[in-house]
Short mmCIF file of C-alpha atoms in Angstrom, two decimals:
data_model
loop_
_atom_site.label_atom_id
_atom_site.label_comp_id
_atom_site.label_asym_id
_atom_site.label_seq_id
_atom_site.Cartn_x
_atom_site.Cartn_y
_atom_site.Cartn_z
CA MET A 1 -83.24 -48.11 191.94
CA THR A 2 -79.77 -48.02 190.38
CA THR A 3 -81.07 -46.08 187.37
CA ARG A 4 -82.74 -43.55 189.65
CA THR A 5 -79.53 -43.01 191.63
CA GLY A 6 -77.52 -42.45 188.42
CA THR A 7 -80.13 -39.96 187.21
CA GLU A 8 -79.94 -38.05 190.48
CA ARG A 9 -76.14 -37.87 190.25
CA GLN A 10 -76.30 -36.54 186.68
CA SER A 11 -78.93 -34.00 187.77
CA LEU A 12 -76.65 -32.88 190.65
CA LEU A 13 -73.68 -32.54 188.28
CA HIS A 14 -75.78 -30.48 185.86
CA ARG A 15 -76.82 -28.16 188.70
CA ILE A 16 -73.24 -27.73 189.97
CA PHE A 17 -71.57 -27.64 186.57
CA PRO A 18 -74.24 -26.51 184.03
CA GLU A 19 -73.50 -27.08 180.41
CA LYS A 20 -71.83 -24.17 178.64
CA ARG A 21 -71.31 -23.40 174.97
CA ILE A 22 -68.55 -21.35 173.45
CA PHE A 23 -69.48 -19.87 170.06
CA VAL A 24 -66.75 -19.33 167.46
CA LYS A 25 -67.63 -17.19 164.46
CA SER A 26 -65.66 -17.42 161.22
CA ASP A 27 -66.11 -16.62 157.53
CA ASN A 28 -67.51 -20.10 156.94
CA GLY A 29 -70.16 -19.77 159.60
CA THR A 30 -70.69 -19.98 163.33
CA ARG A 31 -69.67 -22.98 165.37
CA PHE A 32 -69.86 -23.73 169.08
CA VAL A 33 -67.97 -25.90 171.53
CA ARG A 34 -70.03 -27.68 174.18
CA LEU A 35 -68.54 -27.92 177.69
CA GLY A 36 -70.45 -30.44 179.74
CA PRO A 37 -70.14 -31.43 183.46
CA ARG A 38 -67.43 -33.96 182.66
CA HIS A 39 -65.28 -31.30 181.00
CA HIS A 40 -65.74 -29.11 184.07
CA LEU A 41 -64.62 -31.98 186.37
CA VAL A 42 -61.54 -32.67 184.24
CA ALA A 43 -60.57 -28.98 184.32
CA LEU A 44 -61.16 -28.84 188.09
CA PHE A 45 -59.01 -31.90 188.82
CA GLY A 46 -56.27 -30.67 186.43
CA GLY A 47 -56.16 -27.21 188.06
CA THR A 48 -56.09 -28.78 191.55
CA ALA A 49 -53.20 -31.06 190.55
CA ILE A 50 -51.24 -28.08 189.15
CA VAL A 51 -51.79 -26.09 192.37
CA LEU A 52 -50.72 -29.02 194.57
CA TRP A 53 -47.58 -29.56 192.46
CA SER A 54 -46.72 -25.82 192.69
CA VAL A 55 -47.11 -25.85 196.48
CA THR A 56 -44.96 -28.98 196.84
CA ALA A 57 -42.19 -27.65 194.56
CA THR A 58 -42.20 -24.30 196.37
CA SER A 59 -41.91 -26.08 199.75
CA PHE A 60 -38.90 -28.09 198.59
CA LEU A 61 -37.28 -24.94 197.17
CA VAL A 62 -37.81 -23.03 200.44
CA ILE A 63 -36.37 -25.93 202.47
CA ASP A 64 -33.36 -26.09 200.16
CA LEU A 65 -32.77 -22.32 200.44
CA VAL A 66 -33.05 -22.42 204.26
CA LYS A 67 -30.63 -25.35 204.42
CA GLY A 68 -28.18 -23.56 202.09
CA SER A 69 -28.38 -20.39 204.22
CA GLY A 70 -27.56 -22.42 207.35
CA GLU A 71 -24.55 -23.99 205.66
CA ARG A 72 -23.29 -20.55 204.54
CA GLN A 73 -23.67 -19.15 208.05
CA GLN A 74 -21.85 -22.18 209.48
CA ALA A 75 -19.05 -21.80 206.92
CA ALA A 76 -18.71 -18.08 207.75
CA GLN A 77 -18.61 -18.82 211.48
CA GLU A 78 -16.04 -21.57 211.02
CA LYS A 79 -13.87 -19.25 208.93
CA ALA A 80 -14.07 -16.51 211.57
CA VAL A 81 -13.13 -19.02 214.28
CA TYR A 82 -10.25 -20.28 212.12
CA GLU A 83 -8.84 -16.76 211.61
CA THR A 84 -9.32 -15.79 215.29
CA ARG A 85 -7.62 -18.92 216.56
CA LEU A 86 -4.75 -18.58 214.10
CA ASN A 87 -4.11 -14.99 215.22
CA ALA A 88 -4.40 -16.00 218.89
CA MET A 89 -1.89 -18.82 218.39
CA ALA A 90 0.55 -16.38 216.72
CA GLU A 91 0.19 -13.87 219.58
CA GLU A 92 0.50 -16.61 222.20
CA ARG A 93 3.61 -17.95 220.48
CA ASP A 94 5.24 -14.49 220.48
CA THR A 95 4.27 -13.91 224.14
CA TYR A 96 5.72 -17.25 225.24
CA ARG A 97 8.89 -16.62 223.26
CA LEU A 98 9.43 -13.20 224.88
CA ALA A 99 8.67 -14.69 228.32
CA ALA A 100 11.25 -17.44 227.78
CA LEU A 101 13.91 -14.96 226.67
CA GLU A 102 13.18 -12.66 229.62
CA ALA A 103 13.27 -15.56 232.10
CA GLN A 104 16.60 -16.71 230.69
CA ALA A 105 18.01 -13.17 230.90
CA ASN A 106 16.90 -12.88 234.54
CA PHE A 107 18.49 -16.22 235.31
CA THR A 108 21.76 -15.11 233.68
CA ARG A 109 21.82 -11.87 235.68
CA ALA A 110 21.19 -13.77 238.91
CA LEU A 111 24.10 -16.11 238.14
CA ASP A 112 26.36 -13.10 237.51
CA GLU A 113 25.35 -11.50 240.81
CA ILE A 114 25.95 -14.73 242.74
CA GLY A 115 29.38 -15.07 241.12
CA ASN A 116 30.31 -11.51 242.14
CA PHE A 117 29.15 -12.02 245.72
CA GLN A 118 31.01 -15.32 245.95
CA ASP A 119 34.18 -13.49 244.88
CA THR A 120 33.54 -10.83 247.53
CA ILE A 121 32.99 -13.41 250.28
CA PHE A 122 36.12 -15.29 249.21
CA ASP A 123 38.22 -12.10 249.33
CA ALA A 124 36.73 -11.22 252.73
CA ALA A 125 37.56 -14.69 254.05
CA LEU A 126 41.15 -14.39 252.83
CA SER A 127 41.50 -10.94 254.42
CA ARG A 128 40.03 -12.25 257.67
CA GLN A 129 42.49 -15.15 257.72
CA GLU A 130 45.36 -12.74 257.02
CA TYR A 131 44.32 -10.40 259.83
CA ALA A 132 43.83 -13.35 262.17
CA ALA A 133 47.39 -14.52 261.37
CA ARG A 134 48.71 -11.00 262.00
CA GLN A 135 46.77 -10.85 265.26
CA ASP A 136 48.24 -14.17 266.40
CA ALA A 137 51.73 -12.94 265.52
CA LEU A 138 51.21 -9.72 267.48
CA ARG A 139 49.83 -11.67 270.42
CA ARG A 140 52.90 -13.88 270.45
CA LEU A 141 55.10 -10.81 270.16
CA LEU A 142 53.18 -9.16 273.03
CA ARG A 143 53.56 -12.24 275.23
CA ASP A 144 57.27 -12.34 274.48
CA SER A 145 57.55 -8.62 275.24
CA LEU A 146 55.66 -9.00 278.52
CA THR A 147 57.84 -11.94 279.45
CA GLU A 148 60.93 -9.94 278.56
CA ARG A 149 59.58 -7.01 280.58
CA ASP A 150 59.05 -9.22 283.60
CA LEU A 151 62.58 -10.59 283.24
CA LEU A 152 63.93 -7.09 282.91
CA GLN A 153 61.94 -5.97 285.94
CA ALA A 154 63.31 -8.86 287.94
CA ARG A 155 66.82 -8.11 286.76
CA LEU A 156 66.24 -4.42 287.54
CA ASP A 157 65.21 -5.27 291.06
CA THR A 158 68.26 -7.45 291.44
CA LEU A 159 70.58 -4.81 290.06
CA THR A 160 68.93 -2.12 292.14
CA ALA A 161 69.76 -4.06 295.23
CA ASP A 162 73.36 -4.84 294.15
CA SER A 163 74.42 -1.86 291.94
CA GLY A 164 74.99 1.84 292.24
CA ASP A 165 73.36 4.86 290.66
CA ALA A 166 74.99 4.48 287.18
CA THR A 167 73.71 0.93 286.74
CA LEU A 168 70.28 1.95 287.92
CA ALA A 169 70.09 4.70 285.25
CA ASP A 170 70.95 2.21 282.50
CA LEU A 171 68.19 -0.08 283.73
CA ASP A 172 65.70 2.80 283.77
CA ARG A 173 66.49 3.52 280.11
CA SER A 174 66.03 -0.17 279.23
CA ARG A 175 62.78 -0.25 281.13
CA ALA A 176 61.46 2.85 279.33
CA GLU A 177 62.38 1.36 275.98
CA ALA A 178 60.61 -1.88 276.86
CA GLU A 179 57.51 0.05 277.93
CA ARG A 180 57.49 1.95 274.62
CA THR A 181 57.75 -1.37 272.80
CA VAL A 182 54.87 -2.78 274.81
CA ALA A 183 52.77 0.34 274.16
CA PHE A 184 53.44 0.07 270.40
CA LEU A 185 52.50 -3.58 270.41
CA THR A 186 49.34 -2.86 272.40
CA ARG A 187 48.25 -0.19 269.89
CA ALA A 188 48.99 -2.54 266.99
CA LEU A 189 47.00 -5.30 268.68
CA GLY A 190 44.07 -2.88 269.17
CA ARG A 191 44.09 -1.88 265.52
CA THR A 192 44.22 -5.55 264.52
CA ALA A 193 41.21 -6.28 266.74
CA GLU A 194 39.30 -3.38 265.16
CA ASP A 195 40.14 -4.63 261.66
CA ARG A 196 39.02 -8.13 262.67
CA ASP A 197 35.68 -6.83 263.98
CA ARG A 198 35.15 -4.73 260.84
CA LEU A 199 35.88 -7.71 258.57
CA GLU A 200 33.53 -9.92 260.59
CA ALA A 201 30.77 -7.30 260.21
CA GLU A 202 31.38 -7.11 256.45
CA ALA A 203 31.33 -10.91 256.22
CA ASP A 204 28.03 -11.04 258.16
CA ALA A 205 26.51 -8.38 255.85
CA ALA A 206 27.72 -10.33 252.82
CA ARG A 207 26.15 -13.53 254.19
CA VAL A 208 22.82 -11.72 254.75
CA GLN A 209 22.93 -10.29 251.23
CA LEU A 210 23.81 -13.72 249.81
CA ALA A 211 20.84 -15.26 251.63
CA ALA A 212 18.54 -12.56 250.16
CA ILE A 213 19.94 -13.20 246.68
CA SER A 214 19.48 -16.96 247.16
CA ASN A 215 15.84 -16.42 248.16
CA ASP A 216 15.33 -14.14 245.16
CA LEU A 217 16.96 -16.73 242.92
CA ASP A 218 14.68 -19.46 244.31
CA THR A 219 11.66 -17.26 243.61
CA ARG A 220 12.85 -16.63 240.08
CA ASN A 221 13.55 -20.32 239.57
CA ARG A 222 10.00 -21.20 240.63
CA ALA A 223 8.61 -18.53 238.32
CA ASN A 224 10.82 -19.83 235.50
CA GLU A 225 9.60 -23.37 236.19
CA ARG A 226 5.98 -22.24 235.85
CA ILE A 227 6.77 -20.34 232.65
CA PHE A 228 8.66 -23.29 231.17
CA SER A 229 5.85 -25.70 232.09
CA GLN A 230 3.21 -23.44 230.52
CA LEU A 231 5.31 -22.96 227.39
CA GLU A 232 5.96 -26.70 227.01
CA GLU A 233 2.28 -27.51 227.49
CA ALA A 234 1.18 -24.80 225.05
CA VAL A 235 3.65 -25.96 222.39
CA VAL A 236 2.48 -29.59 222.72
CA LEU A 237 -1.21 -28.59 222.54
CA ALA A 238 -0.53 -26.47 219.45
CA MET A 239 1.66 -28.97 217.57
CA GLU A 240 -0.40 -32.14 218.01
CA PRO A 241 -3.51 -30.94 216.06
CA LEU A 242 -1.33 -29.37 213.37
CA GLY A 243 0.56 -32.61 212.84
CA LYS A 244 -2.74 -34.51 212.76
CA MET A 245 -4.12 -32.03 210.20
CA PHE A 246 -1.27 -32.72 207.77
CA THR A 247 -1.45 -36.48 208.42
CA GLU A 248 -5.17 -36.56 207.54
CA VAL A 249 -4.46 -35.18 204.06
CA GLY A 250 -1.57 -37.59 203.45
CA LEU A 251 1.33 -35.20 204.19
CA PRO A 252 3.79 -36.71 206.72
CA PRO A 253 4.73 -34.05 209.33
CA SER A 254 8.43 -35.03 209.23
CA ALA A 255 8.56 -34.49 205.47
CA ILE A 256 6.70 -31.19 205.82
CA LEU A 257 9.19 -29.88 208.40
CA ARG A 258 12.19 -31.07 206.37
CA GLN A 259 10.97 -29.41 203.18
CA MET A 260 10.12 -26.15 204.99
CA ARG A 261 13.58 -26.05 206.60
CA ASP A 262 15.20 -26.58 203.22
CA GLN A 263 13.02 -23.83 201.78
CA TYR A 264 13.85 -21.38 204.59
CA SER A 265 17.51 -22.24 205.15
CA GLY A 266 18.84 -18.66 205.18
CA GLN A 267 21.04 -17.24 207.93
CA GLY A 268 19.44 -18.10 211.27
CA GLY A 269 16.25 -19.57 209.80
CA PRO A 270 12.77 -18.81 211.13
CA LEU A 271 12.87 -18.66 214.92
CA THR A 272 16.24 -20.44 215.07
CA PRO A 273 17.01 -21.27 218.75
CA ILE A 274 19.49 -18.81 220.20
CA SER A 275 22.64 -19.88 222.02
CA LEU A 276 22.60 -18.55 225.59
CA SER A 277 25.89 -18.13 227.47
CA THR A 278 26.61 -17.84 231.20
CA LYS A 279 30.26 -16.80 231.10
CA SER A 280 32.42 -19.92 231.26
CA TYR A 281 29.78 -22.16 232.86
CA ASP A 282 28.43 -25.28 231.16
CA SER A 283 24.91 -25.27 229.70
CA ASP A 284 22.44 -25.56 232.60
CA PRO A 285 19.07 -27.42 232.52
CA ASP A 286 17.06 -24.19 232.19
CA SER A 287 19.09 -23.17 229.15
CA GLN A 288 18.53 -26.60 227.62
CA ARG A 289 14.77 -26.37 228.29
CA ALA A 290 14.69 -22.91 226.72
CA GLU A 291 16.55 -24.24 223.66
CA ALA A 292 14.07 -27.14 223.39
CA ILE A 293 11.05 -24.80 223.67
CA LEU A 294 12.45 -22.46 221.02
CA ALA A 295 13.14 -25.47 218.78
CA HIS A 296 9.49 -26.59 219.15
CA MET A 297 8.30 -23.04 218.50
CA ASP A 298 10.43 -23.07 215.36
CA GLU A 299 8.62 -26.26 214.27
CA LEU A 300 5.28 -24.64 215.15
CA ASN A 301 6.13 -21.65 212.97
CA LEU A 302 7.16 -23.99 210.14
CA TYR A 303 3.82 -25.79 210.48
CA ARG A 304 2.01 -22.44 210.29
CA MET A 305 3.90 -21.42 207.15
CA ALA A 306 3.26 -24.85 205.61
CA ALA A 307 -0.47 -24.55 206.41
CA ASP A 308 -0.60 -21.39 204.29
CA LYS A 309 0.72 -23.43 201.33
CA VAL A 310 -1.88 -26.24 201.57
CA PRO A 311 -5.51 -25.61 200.40
CA PHE A 312 -7.25 -25.95 203.77
CA ALA A 313 -9.55 -22.94 203.09
CA GLU A 314 -12.73 -22.69 200.99
CA PRO A 315 -12.58 -20.82 197.66
CA VAL A 316 -15.70 -18.73 198.32
CA SER A 317 -16.81 -16.91 201.46
CA ALA A 318 -19.98 -15.21 200.19
CA ALA A 319 -23.54 -16.54 200.31
CA VAL A 320 -23.26 -19.68 198.17
CA ARG A 321 -24.71 -23.17 198.12
CA ARG A 322 -22.83 -26.41 197.57
CA THR A 323 -24.56 -28.17 194.68
CA SER A 324 -22.34 -31.11 193.83
CA GLY A 325 -19.60 -33.07 195.58
CA PHE A 326 -16.63 -35.17 194.55
CA GLY A 327 -17.24 -38.61 193.03
CA TYR A 328 -19.15 -40.41 190.30
CA ARG A 329 -22.47 -38.87 189.23
CA ARG A 330 -24.81 -38.60 186.26
CA ASP A 331 -23.55 -36.14 183.65
CA PRO A 332 -26.08 -33.22 183.67
CA ILE A 333 -25.44 -32.43 179.98
CA LYS A 334 -24.65 -35.68 178.11
CA GLY A 335 -26.06 -38.17 180.58
CA GLY A 336 -24.29 -41.31 181.73
CA THR A 337 -22.09 -41.77 184.78
CA ARG A 338 -18.82 -39.85 184.95
CA LEU A 339 -16.32 -38.87 187.62
CA HIS A 340 -16.92 -35.38 188.98
CA ALA A 341 -13.31 -34.48 189.87
CA GLY A 342 -14.12 -31.58 192.21
CA MET A 343 -16.85 -29.69 194.07
CA ASP A 344 -19.43 -27.15 192.85
CA TRP A 345 -20.69 -24.05 194.64
CA ALA A 346 -23.63 -22.09 193.17
CA GLY A 347 -24.05 -18.39 193.87
CA ALA A 348 -24.67 -14.99 192.39
CA TYR A 349 -23.02 -14.09 189.10
CA GLY A 350 -19.72 -12.29 189.82
CA THR A 351 -19.25 -13.70 193.33
CA THR A 352 -15.59 -13.30 194.38
CA VAL A 353 -13.43 -16.44 194.10
CA ASN A 354 -10.32 -16.60 196.36
CA ALA A 355 -7.14 -18.67 196.32
CA THR A 356 -7.29 -21.39 198.96
CA ALA A 357 -3.53 -21.45 199.60
CA GLU A 358 -0.28 -19.73 198.69
CA GLY A 359 1.12 -20.66 195.30
CA VAL A 360 1.99 -19.63 191.72
CA VAL A 361 -0.57 -19.23 188.91
CA THR A 362 0.31 -21.70 186.16
CA GLN A 363 -2.76 -21.09 183.96
CA ALA A 364 -5.18 -18.18 183.62
CA GLY A 365 -7.42 -18.40 180.56
CA TRP A 366 -9.89 -20.49 178.55
CA GLN A 367 -9.66 -24.27 178.94
CA SER A 368 -12.12 -26.30 176.84
CA GLY A 369 -15.07 -27.51 178.94
CA TYR A 370 -13.75 -25.72 182.04
CA GLY A 371 -14.36 -22.34 180.45
CA ARG A 372 -12.39 -19.53 182.04
CA MET A 373 -10.11 -21.31 184.50
CA VAL A 374 -7.29 -20.46 186.90
CA THR A 375 -4.79 -23.13 187.94
CA ILE A 376 -2.49 -22.58 190.95
CA SER A 377 0.55 -24.72 191.77
CA HIS A 378 1.26 -25.15 195.49
CA ASP A 379 4.06 -26.80 197.42
CA PHE A 380 4.12 -30.54 198.20
CA GLY A 381 2.91 -31.45 194.66
CA ILE A 382 -0.59 -29.98 195.14
CA GLU A 383 -2.56 -28.10 192.46
CA THR A 384 -5.94 -26.32 192.62
CA ARG A 385 -8.29 -25.43 189.77
CA TYR A 386 -11.07 -22.81 189.65
CA ALA A 387 -13.36 -23.19 186.60
CA HIS A 388 -16.42 -21.64 184.85
CA LEU A 389 -15.33 -18.12 185.91
CA SER A 390 -16.90 -14.97 184.50
CA LYS A 391 -13.70 -12.96 185.00
CA ILE A 392 -10.03 -13.69 185.77
CA THR A 393 -8.05 -11.15 187.86
CA VAL A 394 -4.59 -12.83 187.94
CA LYS A 395 -1.93 -13.61 185.35
CA LYS A 396 0.20 -16.64 184.61
CA GLY A 397 3.36 -16.65 186.74
CA GLN A 398 1.85 -14.44 189.45
CA ARG A 399 2.36 -15.50 193.09
CA VAL A 400 -0.78 -15.38 195.23
CA SER A 401 -1.50 -15.84 198.91
CA ARG A 402 -4.40 -17.52 200.68
CA GLY A 403 -7.51 -15.32 200.41
CA ASP A 404 -6.30 -13.31 197.38
CA LYS A 405 -8.98 -12.66 194.76
CA ILE A 406 -8.28 -14.60 191.55
CA GLY A 407 -11.57 -14.19 189.67
CA ALA A 408 -15.37 -14.11 189.79
CA MET A 409 -18.02 -16.84 189.62
CA GLY A 410 -19.65 -17.30 186.22
CA ASN A 411 -21.17 -19.72 183.70
CA SER A 412 -18.43 -20.13 181.09
CA GLY A 413 -17.56 -23.43 179.43
CA ARG A 414 -19.54 -26.64 179.83
CA SER A 415 -21.95 -25.46 182.54
CA THR A 416 -25.70 -25.50 183.24
CA GLY A 417 -25.74 -22.36 185.41
CA THR A 418 -23.69 -19.88 187.43
CA HIS A 419 -21.37 -21.79 189.76
CA LEU A 420 -17.72 -22.45 190.67
CA HIS A 421 -16.11 -25.78 189.91
CA TYR A 422 -13.19 -26.31 192.35
CA GLU A 423 -10.60 -29.12 192.11
CA VAL A 424 -7.64 -30.25 194.22
CA ARG A 425 -5.04 -32.49 192.56
CA ASP A 426 -2.23 -34.32 194.34
CA SER A 427 0.62 -35.13 191.93
CA GLY A 428 -1.87 -34.77 189.08
CA THR A 429 -4.53 -37.07 190.58
CA PRO A 430 -7.90 -35.52 191.56
CA VAL A 431 -8.71 -35.85 195.28
CA ASN A 432 -11.73 -34.85 197.30
CA PRO A 433 -11.35 -31.14 198.26
CA MET A 434 -13.48 -31.72 201.37
CA LYS A 435 -10.64 -33.82 202.82
CA TYR A 436 -8.51 -30.68 203.02
CA ILE A 437 -11.34 -28.34 204.03
CA LYS A 438 -12.52 -30.67 206.81
CA ALA A 439 -8.97 -31.19 208.13
CA GLY A 440 -8.57 -27.40 208.38
CA ARG A 441 -11.92 -27.02 210.13
CA ASP A 442 -11.02 -29.65 212.74
CA VAL A 443 -7.95 -27.61 213.73
CA PHE A 444 -8.95 -24.00 213.19
#
């Protein structure tokens, strides 16, 4: 039974894969190669294995390309957000600074107006007191005159009864003189009363105007309070993440600010707080708050300038793929485990390579295994290297800014393909570039 089954299987194989012969003719004769069912099966299995391997490798390659495209899109989006937020922070800082200066100027003008009106009210009060004193003096003089008139009238009546015509004429003259004196005093008293009423009206108008100015000043003070509060909150929200960003890369914020002040110690300095004066008055709380806000804005501006000098950006912005990170890995050329002192990005030949921070080019040429390399020295003891370039577009000693083109991606030096090798060194020691890039992404 077993023999019969084996015979049937061989018969089935012969029907599916019939035996074939390949004849080879030469000068020595004709030969042939026999291809039986087993050879057909081996070829079939081998071809199937090759096809399956090709499909699997293609799938992995497609997945890798899709993943790399997603990372490039994410990097481009993060860069756009970084630039937009940086510009918005600069505009917001300028707006808040102008608002603070305008609020302080309005406050100074209001103080000047109040001072002038206080002087006017004081002068009016003095004039009113002076006229009141004059009025009292005239009233006393009028009472004395009336009393004297009454005495003279009584004496006239007495003399009229006891004296002749000559004495009566003298008394008439005295009486007329007294009446003229009384009339003069009455007119003077009337004018004094008119002046008093006029001064009271002016004082009332001044009090109404002072009340209006006080209300306007209260309104301005409330507006200033809102502006100051918004400015203080905005400055705090802007400074905290910046300080954290420098701390994460091992740069103490206090040392950063001190070095930037020393570096920009010219007349006035960047955004140096102005000294506001209100005549001979002492510094008021609003002026002190404005000085404090301007001082914080000065620190914010110093942080921004310092951020341009630290490599928080990525060296390439085109469609690239990160192929190798920082750390120990197997050497792709000589084998063995070695420290990879930077990061690798693979992309098209000639892809633009940009400076990641402001600095001075200290090397621009061939460097052993690095190939064509550019080295940039930054502040705070930081150095960046850009290796395996196909072209260098800067010279030694040249000052560059963040985003400036310094070369193009290539395959020079000890390299297995077109890519950029990027290093960050702190005081000569290689550090992980992603520490700086990630710190910048968290803020911007």
